[in-house]
Short mmCIF file of C-alpha atoms in Angstrom, two decimals:
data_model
loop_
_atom_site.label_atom_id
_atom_site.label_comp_id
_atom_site.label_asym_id
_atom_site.label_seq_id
_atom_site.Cartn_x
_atom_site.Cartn_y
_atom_site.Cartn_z
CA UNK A 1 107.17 241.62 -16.32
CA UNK A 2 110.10 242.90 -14.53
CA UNK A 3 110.14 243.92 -10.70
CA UNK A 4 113.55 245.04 -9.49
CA UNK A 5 114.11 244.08 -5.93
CA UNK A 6 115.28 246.71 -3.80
CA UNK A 7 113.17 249.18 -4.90
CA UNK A 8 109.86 251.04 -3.15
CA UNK A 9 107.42 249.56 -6.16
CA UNK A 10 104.36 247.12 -5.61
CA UNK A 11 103.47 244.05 -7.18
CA UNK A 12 101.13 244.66 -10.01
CA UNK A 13 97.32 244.41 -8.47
CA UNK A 14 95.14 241.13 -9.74
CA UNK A 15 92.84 240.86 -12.63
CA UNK A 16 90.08 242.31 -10.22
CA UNK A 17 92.24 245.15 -8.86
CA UNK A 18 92.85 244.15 -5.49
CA UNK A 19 97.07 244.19 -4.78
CA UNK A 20 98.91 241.72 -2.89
CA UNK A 21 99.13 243.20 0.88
CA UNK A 22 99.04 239.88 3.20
CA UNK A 23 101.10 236.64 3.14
CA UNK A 24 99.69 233.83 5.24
CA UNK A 25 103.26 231.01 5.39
CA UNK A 26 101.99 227.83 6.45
CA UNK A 27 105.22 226.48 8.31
CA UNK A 28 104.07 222.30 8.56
CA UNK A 29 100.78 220.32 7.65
CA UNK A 30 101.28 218.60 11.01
CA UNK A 31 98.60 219.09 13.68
CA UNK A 32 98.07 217.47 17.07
CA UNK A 33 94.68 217.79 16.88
CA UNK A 34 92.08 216.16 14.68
CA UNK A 35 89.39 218.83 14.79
CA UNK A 36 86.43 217.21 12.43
CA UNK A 37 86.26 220.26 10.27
CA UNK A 38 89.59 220.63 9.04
CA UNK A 39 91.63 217.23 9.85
CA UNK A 40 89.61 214.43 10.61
CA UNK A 41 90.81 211.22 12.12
CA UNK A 42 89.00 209.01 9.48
CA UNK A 43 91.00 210.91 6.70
CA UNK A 44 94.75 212.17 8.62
CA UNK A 45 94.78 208.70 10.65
CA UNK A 46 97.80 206.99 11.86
CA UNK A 47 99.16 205.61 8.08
CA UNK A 48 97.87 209.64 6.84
CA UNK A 49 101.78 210.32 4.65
CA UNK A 50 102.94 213.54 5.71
CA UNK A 51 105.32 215.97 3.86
CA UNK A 52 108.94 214.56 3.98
CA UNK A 53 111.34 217.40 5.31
CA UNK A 54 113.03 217.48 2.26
CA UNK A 55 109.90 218.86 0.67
CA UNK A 56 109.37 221.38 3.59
CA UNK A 57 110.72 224.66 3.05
CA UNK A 58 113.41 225.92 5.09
CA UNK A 59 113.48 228.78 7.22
CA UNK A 60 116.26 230.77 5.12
CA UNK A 61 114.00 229.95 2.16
CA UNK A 62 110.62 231.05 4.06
CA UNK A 63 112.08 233.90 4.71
CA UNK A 64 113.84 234.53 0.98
CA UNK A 65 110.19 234.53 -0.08
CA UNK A 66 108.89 237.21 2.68
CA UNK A 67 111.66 239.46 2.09
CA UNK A 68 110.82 239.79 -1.60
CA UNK A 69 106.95 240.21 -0.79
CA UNK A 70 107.63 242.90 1.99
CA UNK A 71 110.37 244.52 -0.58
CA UNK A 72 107.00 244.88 -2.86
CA UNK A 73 104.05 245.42 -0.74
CA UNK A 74 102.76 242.96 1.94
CA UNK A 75 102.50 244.14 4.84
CA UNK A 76 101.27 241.43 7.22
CA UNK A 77 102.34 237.95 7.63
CA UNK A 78 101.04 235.34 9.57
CA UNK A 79 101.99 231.93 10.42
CA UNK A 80 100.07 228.93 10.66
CA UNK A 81 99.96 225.36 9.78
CA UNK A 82 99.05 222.60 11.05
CA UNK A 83 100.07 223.94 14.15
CA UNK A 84 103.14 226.32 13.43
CA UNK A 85 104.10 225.72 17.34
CA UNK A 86 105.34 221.88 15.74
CA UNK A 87 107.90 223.50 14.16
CA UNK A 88 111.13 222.89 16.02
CA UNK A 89 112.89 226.58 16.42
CA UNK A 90 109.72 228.08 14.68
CA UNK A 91 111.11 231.29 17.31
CA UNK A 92 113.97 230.80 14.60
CA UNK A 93 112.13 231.65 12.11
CA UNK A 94 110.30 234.65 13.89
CA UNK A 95 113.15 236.28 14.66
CA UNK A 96 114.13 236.24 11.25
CA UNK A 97 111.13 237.76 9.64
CA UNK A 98 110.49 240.51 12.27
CA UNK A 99 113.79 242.10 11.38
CA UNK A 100 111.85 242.54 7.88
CA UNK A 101 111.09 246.15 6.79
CA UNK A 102 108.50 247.74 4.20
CA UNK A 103 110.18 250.06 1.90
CA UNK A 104 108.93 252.88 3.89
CA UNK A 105 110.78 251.83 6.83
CA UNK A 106 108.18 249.89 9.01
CA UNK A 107 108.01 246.67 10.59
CA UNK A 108 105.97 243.77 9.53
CA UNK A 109 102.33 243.11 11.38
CA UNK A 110 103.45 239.32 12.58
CA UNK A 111 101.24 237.48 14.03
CA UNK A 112 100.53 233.34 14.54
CA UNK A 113 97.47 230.90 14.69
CA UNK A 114 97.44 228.47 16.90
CA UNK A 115 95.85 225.72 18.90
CA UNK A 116 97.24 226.56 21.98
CA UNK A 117 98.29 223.32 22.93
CA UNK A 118 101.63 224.24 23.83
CA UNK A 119 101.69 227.93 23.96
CA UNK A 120 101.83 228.23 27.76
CA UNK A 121 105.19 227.41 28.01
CA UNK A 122 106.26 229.36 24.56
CA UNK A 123 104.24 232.58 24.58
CA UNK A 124 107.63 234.36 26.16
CA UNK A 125 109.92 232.93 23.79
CA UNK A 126 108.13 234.27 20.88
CA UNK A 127 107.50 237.69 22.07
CA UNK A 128 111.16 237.73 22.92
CA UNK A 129 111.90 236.64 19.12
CA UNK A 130 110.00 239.59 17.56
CA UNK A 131 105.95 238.01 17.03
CA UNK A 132 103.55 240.18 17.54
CA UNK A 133 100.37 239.04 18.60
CA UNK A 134 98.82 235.43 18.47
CA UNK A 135 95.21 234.08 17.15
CA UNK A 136 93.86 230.61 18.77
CA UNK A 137 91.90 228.93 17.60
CA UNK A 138 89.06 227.60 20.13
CA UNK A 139 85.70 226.27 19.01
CA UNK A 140 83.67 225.54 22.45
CA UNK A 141 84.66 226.15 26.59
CA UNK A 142 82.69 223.10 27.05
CA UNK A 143 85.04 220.48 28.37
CA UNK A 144 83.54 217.46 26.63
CA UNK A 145 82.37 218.98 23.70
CA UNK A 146 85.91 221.08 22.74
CA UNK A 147 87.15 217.24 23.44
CA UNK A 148 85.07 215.69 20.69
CA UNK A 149 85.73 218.85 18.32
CA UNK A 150 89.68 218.00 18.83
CA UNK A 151 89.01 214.62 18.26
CA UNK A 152 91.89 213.91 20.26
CA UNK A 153 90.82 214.60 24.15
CA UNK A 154 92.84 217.62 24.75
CA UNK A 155 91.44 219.93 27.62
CA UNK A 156 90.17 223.34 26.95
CA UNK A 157 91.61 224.38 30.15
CA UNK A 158 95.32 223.94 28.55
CA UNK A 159 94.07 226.14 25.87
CA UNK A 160 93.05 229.03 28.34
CA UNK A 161 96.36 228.74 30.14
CA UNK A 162 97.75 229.51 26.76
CA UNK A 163 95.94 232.23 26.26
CA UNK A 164 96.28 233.68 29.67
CA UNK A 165 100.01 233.09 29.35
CA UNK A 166 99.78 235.28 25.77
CA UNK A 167 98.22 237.93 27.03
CA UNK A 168 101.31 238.23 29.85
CA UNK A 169 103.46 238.07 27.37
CA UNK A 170 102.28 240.95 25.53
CA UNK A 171 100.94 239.33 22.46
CA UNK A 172 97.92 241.15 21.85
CA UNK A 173 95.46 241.54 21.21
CA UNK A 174 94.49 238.18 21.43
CA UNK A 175 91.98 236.83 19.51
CA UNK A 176 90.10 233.69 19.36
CA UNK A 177 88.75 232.05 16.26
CA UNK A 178 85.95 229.98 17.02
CA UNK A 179 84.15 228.09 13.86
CA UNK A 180 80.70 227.61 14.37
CA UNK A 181 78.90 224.85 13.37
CA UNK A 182 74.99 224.83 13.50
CA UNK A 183 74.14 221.88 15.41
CA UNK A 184 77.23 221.03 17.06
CA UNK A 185 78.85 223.81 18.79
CA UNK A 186 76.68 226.85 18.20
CA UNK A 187 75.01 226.76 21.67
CA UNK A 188 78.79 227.86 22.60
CA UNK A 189 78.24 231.19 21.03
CA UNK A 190 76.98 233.07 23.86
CA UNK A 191 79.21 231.47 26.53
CA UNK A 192 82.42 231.99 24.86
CA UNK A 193 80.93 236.08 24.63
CA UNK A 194 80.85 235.95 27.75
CA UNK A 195 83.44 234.50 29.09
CA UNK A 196 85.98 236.65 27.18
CA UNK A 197 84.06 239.97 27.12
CA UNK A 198 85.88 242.63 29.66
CA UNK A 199 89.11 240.46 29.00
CA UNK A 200 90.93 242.40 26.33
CA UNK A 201 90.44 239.07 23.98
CA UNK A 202 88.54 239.54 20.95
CA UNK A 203 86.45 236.48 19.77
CA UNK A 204 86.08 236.50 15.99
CA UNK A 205 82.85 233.74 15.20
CA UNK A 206 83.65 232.32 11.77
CA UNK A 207 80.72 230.96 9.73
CA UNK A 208 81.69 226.89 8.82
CA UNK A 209 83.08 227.00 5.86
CA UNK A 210 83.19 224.58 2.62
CA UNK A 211 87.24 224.40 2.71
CA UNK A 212 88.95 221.79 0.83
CA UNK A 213 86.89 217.90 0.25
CA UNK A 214 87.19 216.15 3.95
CA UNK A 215 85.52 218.08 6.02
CA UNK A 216 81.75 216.96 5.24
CA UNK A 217 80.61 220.14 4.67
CA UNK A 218 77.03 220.98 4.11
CA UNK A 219 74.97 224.14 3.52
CA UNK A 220 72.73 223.76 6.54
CA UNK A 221 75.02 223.35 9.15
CA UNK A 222 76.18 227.00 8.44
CA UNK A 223 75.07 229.25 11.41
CA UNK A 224 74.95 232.91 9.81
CA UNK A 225 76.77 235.60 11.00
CA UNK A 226 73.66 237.68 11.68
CA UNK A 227 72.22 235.54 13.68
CA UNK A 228 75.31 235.03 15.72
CA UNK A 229 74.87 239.01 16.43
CA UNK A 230 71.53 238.69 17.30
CA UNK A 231 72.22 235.78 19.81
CA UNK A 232 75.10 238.09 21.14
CA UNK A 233 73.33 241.53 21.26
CA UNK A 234 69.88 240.17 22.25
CA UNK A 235 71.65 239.86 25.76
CA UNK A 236 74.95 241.43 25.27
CA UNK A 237 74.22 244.61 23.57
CA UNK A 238 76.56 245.37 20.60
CA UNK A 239 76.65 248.34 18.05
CA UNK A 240 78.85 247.83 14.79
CA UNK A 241 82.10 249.22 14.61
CA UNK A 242 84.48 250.47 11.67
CA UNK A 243 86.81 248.40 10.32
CA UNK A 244 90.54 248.91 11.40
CA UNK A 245 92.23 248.52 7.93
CA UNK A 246 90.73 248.15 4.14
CA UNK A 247 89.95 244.30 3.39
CA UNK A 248 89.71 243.15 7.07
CA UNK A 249 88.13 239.81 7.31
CA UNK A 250 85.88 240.46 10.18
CA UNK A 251 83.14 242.66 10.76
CA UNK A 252 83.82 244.25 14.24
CA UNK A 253 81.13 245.00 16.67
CA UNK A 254 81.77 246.72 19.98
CA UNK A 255 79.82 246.04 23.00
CA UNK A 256 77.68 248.82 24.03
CA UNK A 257 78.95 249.35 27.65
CA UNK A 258 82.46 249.28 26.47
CA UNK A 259 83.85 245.62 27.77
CA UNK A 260 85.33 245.04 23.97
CA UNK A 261 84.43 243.86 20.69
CA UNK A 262 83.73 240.83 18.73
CA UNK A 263 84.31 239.43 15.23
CA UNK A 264 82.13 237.72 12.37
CA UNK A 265 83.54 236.35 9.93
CA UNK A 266 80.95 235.49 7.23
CA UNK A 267 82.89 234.18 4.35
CA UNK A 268 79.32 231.97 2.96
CA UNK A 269 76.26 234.45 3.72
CA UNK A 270 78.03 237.81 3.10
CA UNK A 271 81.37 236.77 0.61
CA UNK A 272 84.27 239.65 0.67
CA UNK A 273 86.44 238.70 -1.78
CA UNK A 274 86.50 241.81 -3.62
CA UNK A 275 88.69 242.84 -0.73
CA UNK A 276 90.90 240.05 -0.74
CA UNK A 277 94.15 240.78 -0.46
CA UNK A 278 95.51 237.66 0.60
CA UNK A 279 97.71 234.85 -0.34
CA UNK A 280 99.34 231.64 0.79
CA UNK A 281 102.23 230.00 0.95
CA UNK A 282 102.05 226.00 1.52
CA UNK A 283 104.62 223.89 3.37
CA UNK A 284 106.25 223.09 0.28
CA UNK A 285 106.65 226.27 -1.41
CA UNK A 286 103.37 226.85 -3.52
CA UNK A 287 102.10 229.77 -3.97
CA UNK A 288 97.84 229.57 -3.44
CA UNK A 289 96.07 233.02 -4.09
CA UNK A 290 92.65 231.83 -2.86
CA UNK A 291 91.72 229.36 0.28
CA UNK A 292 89.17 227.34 -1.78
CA UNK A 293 91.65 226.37 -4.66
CA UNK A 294 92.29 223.11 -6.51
CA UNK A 295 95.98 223.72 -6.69
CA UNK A 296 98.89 226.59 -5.94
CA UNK A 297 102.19 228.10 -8.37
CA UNK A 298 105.52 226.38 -7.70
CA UNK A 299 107.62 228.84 -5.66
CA UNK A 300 110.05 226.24 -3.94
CA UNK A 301 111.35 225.53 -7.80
CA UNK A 302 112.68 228.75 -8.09
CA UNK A 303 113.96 229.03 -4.61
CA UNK A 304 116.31 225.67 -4.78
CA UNK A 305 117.67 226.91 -8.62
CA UNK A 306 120.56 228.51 -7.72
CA UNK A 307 120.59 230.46 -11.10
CA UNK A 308 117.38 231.98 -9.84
CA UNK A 309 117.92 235.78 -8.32
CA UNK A 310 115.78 237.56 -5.87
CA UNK A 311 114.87 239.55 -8.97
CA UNK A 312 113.49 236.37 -10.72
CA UNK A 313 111.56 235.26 -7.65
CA UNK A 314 109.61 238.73 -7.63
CA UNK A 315 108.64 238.49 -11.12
CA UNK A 316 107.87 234.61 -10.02
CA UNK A 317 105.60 236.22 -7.53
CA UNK A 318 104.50 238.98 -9.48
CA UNK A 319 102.92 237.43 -12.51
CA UNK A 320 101.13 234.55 -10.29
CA UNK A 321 99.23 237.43 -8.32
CA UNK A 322 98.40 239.61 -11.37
CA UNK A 323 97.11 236.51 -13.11
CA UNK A 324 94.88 236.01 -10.43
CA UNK A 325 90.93 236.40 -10.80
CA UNK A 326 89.58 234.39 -7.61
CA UNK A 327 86.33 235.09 -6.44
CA UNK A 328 84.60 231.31 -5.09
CA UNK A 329 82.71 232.83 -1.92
CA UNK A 330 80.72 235.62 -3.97
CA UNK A 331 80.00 233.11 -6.68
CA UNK A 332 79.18 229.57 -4.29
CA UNK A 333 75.87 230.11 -4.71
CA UNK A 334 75.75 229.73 -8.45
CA UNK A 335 78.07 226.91 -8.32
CA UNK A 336 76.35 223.39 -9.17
CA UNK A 337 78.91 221.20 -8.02
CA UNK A 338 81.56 221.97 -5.64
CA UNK A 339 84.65 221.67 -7.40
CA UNK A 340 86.67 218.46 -6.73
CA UNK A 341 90.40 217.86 -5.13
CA UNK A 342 90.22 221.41 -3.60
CA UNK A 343 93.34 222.04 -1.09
CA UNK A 344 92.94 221.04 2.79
CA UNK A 345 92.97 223.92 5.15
CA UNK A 346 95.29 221.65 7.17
CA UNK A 347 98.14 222.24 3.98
CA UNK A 348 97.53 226.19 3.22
CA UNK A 349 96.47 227.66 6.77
CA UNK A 350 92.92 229.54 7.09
#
């Protein structure tokens, strides 16, 4: 298969139809935090061996491999890590990729995940360099308990100034992820409703999910997205709402007297991957076309071969997504054993 880069085509869709339309470009698998479902200390302690730089790809060659996928049909790209704010110069690379253009003419939807931890004092400085809006992610408003969930004592109040310093910045609207976790944070549910609701800030609840092999996971700590509604609306009255764009991971509800919306993200109890339209791109250049897989398609080879064209790296790109057939949420339930040596969020992003 042959795509010619330069031209208006797309990438050929996946065995299940769906086409390539978001990159997610995880920039370091460093994070100052140790939050227990996604890095914990017992697992990424002190001795934990990091990527080497030399294995990291750089910013010309992250944005080599956005170019091509913009050139043939994604339209969104986020950042994340680790924490992407780590990244020395990551306004560098934002710059960079929000000069990028769809064939048609239009910019990139460029947005970042974050912890927050230092995004007070670099909210400006990313606006400036072309981002677009930020997600944070933010499990509890509970002092001690958002310190146990870090793992490393961090203050939520750091986290708000972050936010707070977002939203002046322009880089919105800004929404905050907040995994749930029946048993240990879910009586946060309705105070972090509250707390944002008239604010602009749209909380998205995501159901705790069974990424990667560290994180302990277990069926009955998952907290449903319909009963987080029903906690919400039973005093906070909500009504759903239409989705904003084909394949969006959250199901929006409004509040009923107009002070915003909310988000549920129910990737266990109600699976959308025949919407997927997502891949990811790991600190070191492999290509991953689900969050729950074993391993991802060497990209960084092709980008270091100097014999290797921009041509060459779309048909790279091309045949990894139309080989794909990925599909673990809607099928968990018949799965026996979860599969072994899965990826860590903390390498691919969420």
């Amino acid at each position: 298969m042959t795509v010619p880069l330069g031209l208006p085509s797309r990438l050929p869709p996946d065995r299940l139809g769906r086409p390539l339309r978001d990159l997610r470009i995880s920039v370091t698998d460093r994070c100052n935090f140790r939050c227990v479902y996604c890095m914990p200390k017992e697992v990424f302690g002190r001795d934990y061996a990091f990527l080497p730089k030399s294995q990291i790809l750089t910013f010309d060659e992250i944005t080599r491999v956005a170019r091509v996928a913009v050139a043939h049909g994604v339209e969104k790209i986020r950042l994340t890590g680790g924490e992407p704010l780590l990244r020395r110069g990551i306004e560098v690379l934002v710059a960079a990729l929000a000069e990028l253009r769809t064939p048609e003419g239009r910019p990139v939807d460029l947005a970042l995940t974050t912890n927050a931890s230092t995004l007070a004092v670099k909210a400006r400085a990313l606006k400036d360099a072309g981002l677009t809006r930020v997600s944070v992610s933010l499990d509890s408003l509970d002092p001690e308990r958002f310190a146990a969930m870090n793992d490393v004592d961090f203050p939520v109040a750091k986290v708000l100034r972050g936010i707070d310093a977002a939203r002046e910045a322009g880089l919105g609207p800004v929404k905050v992820n907040m995994v749930v976790k029946r048993g240990t944070n879910d009586a946060d549910v309705l105070p972090m409703a509250r707390h944002f609701k008239g604010t602009g800030v749209i909380v998205r609840f995501i159901e705790f999910m069974d990424v990667g092999s560290t994180n302990g996971w277990r069926m009955d700590e998952v907290l449903p997205s319909a009963e987080i509604v029903a906690r919400i609306d039973a005093e906070l009255p909500l009504e759903p709402a239409a989705p904003s764009y084909r394949g969006e991971t959250a199901a929006r509800w409004r509040y009923r007297d107009g002070g915003g919306e909310i988000g549920v993200i129910s990737s266990v109890t109600a699976a959308f991957c025949g919407t997927c339209t997502r891949a990811r791109l790991s600190t070191d250049g492999k290509l991953f076309t689900c969050l729950f897989a074993a391993r991802g398609q060497d990209l960084r080879a092709v980008l270091r071969d100097p014999s290797q064209t921009d041509a060459d790296l779309a048909t790279a790109l091309g045949a990894i997504w139309a080989a794909r057939d990925d599909q673990y949420s809607e099928r968990r339930a018949t799965v026996k054993e979860r599969p072994a040596g899965r990826i860590e969020m903390s390498y691919i992003g969420g």
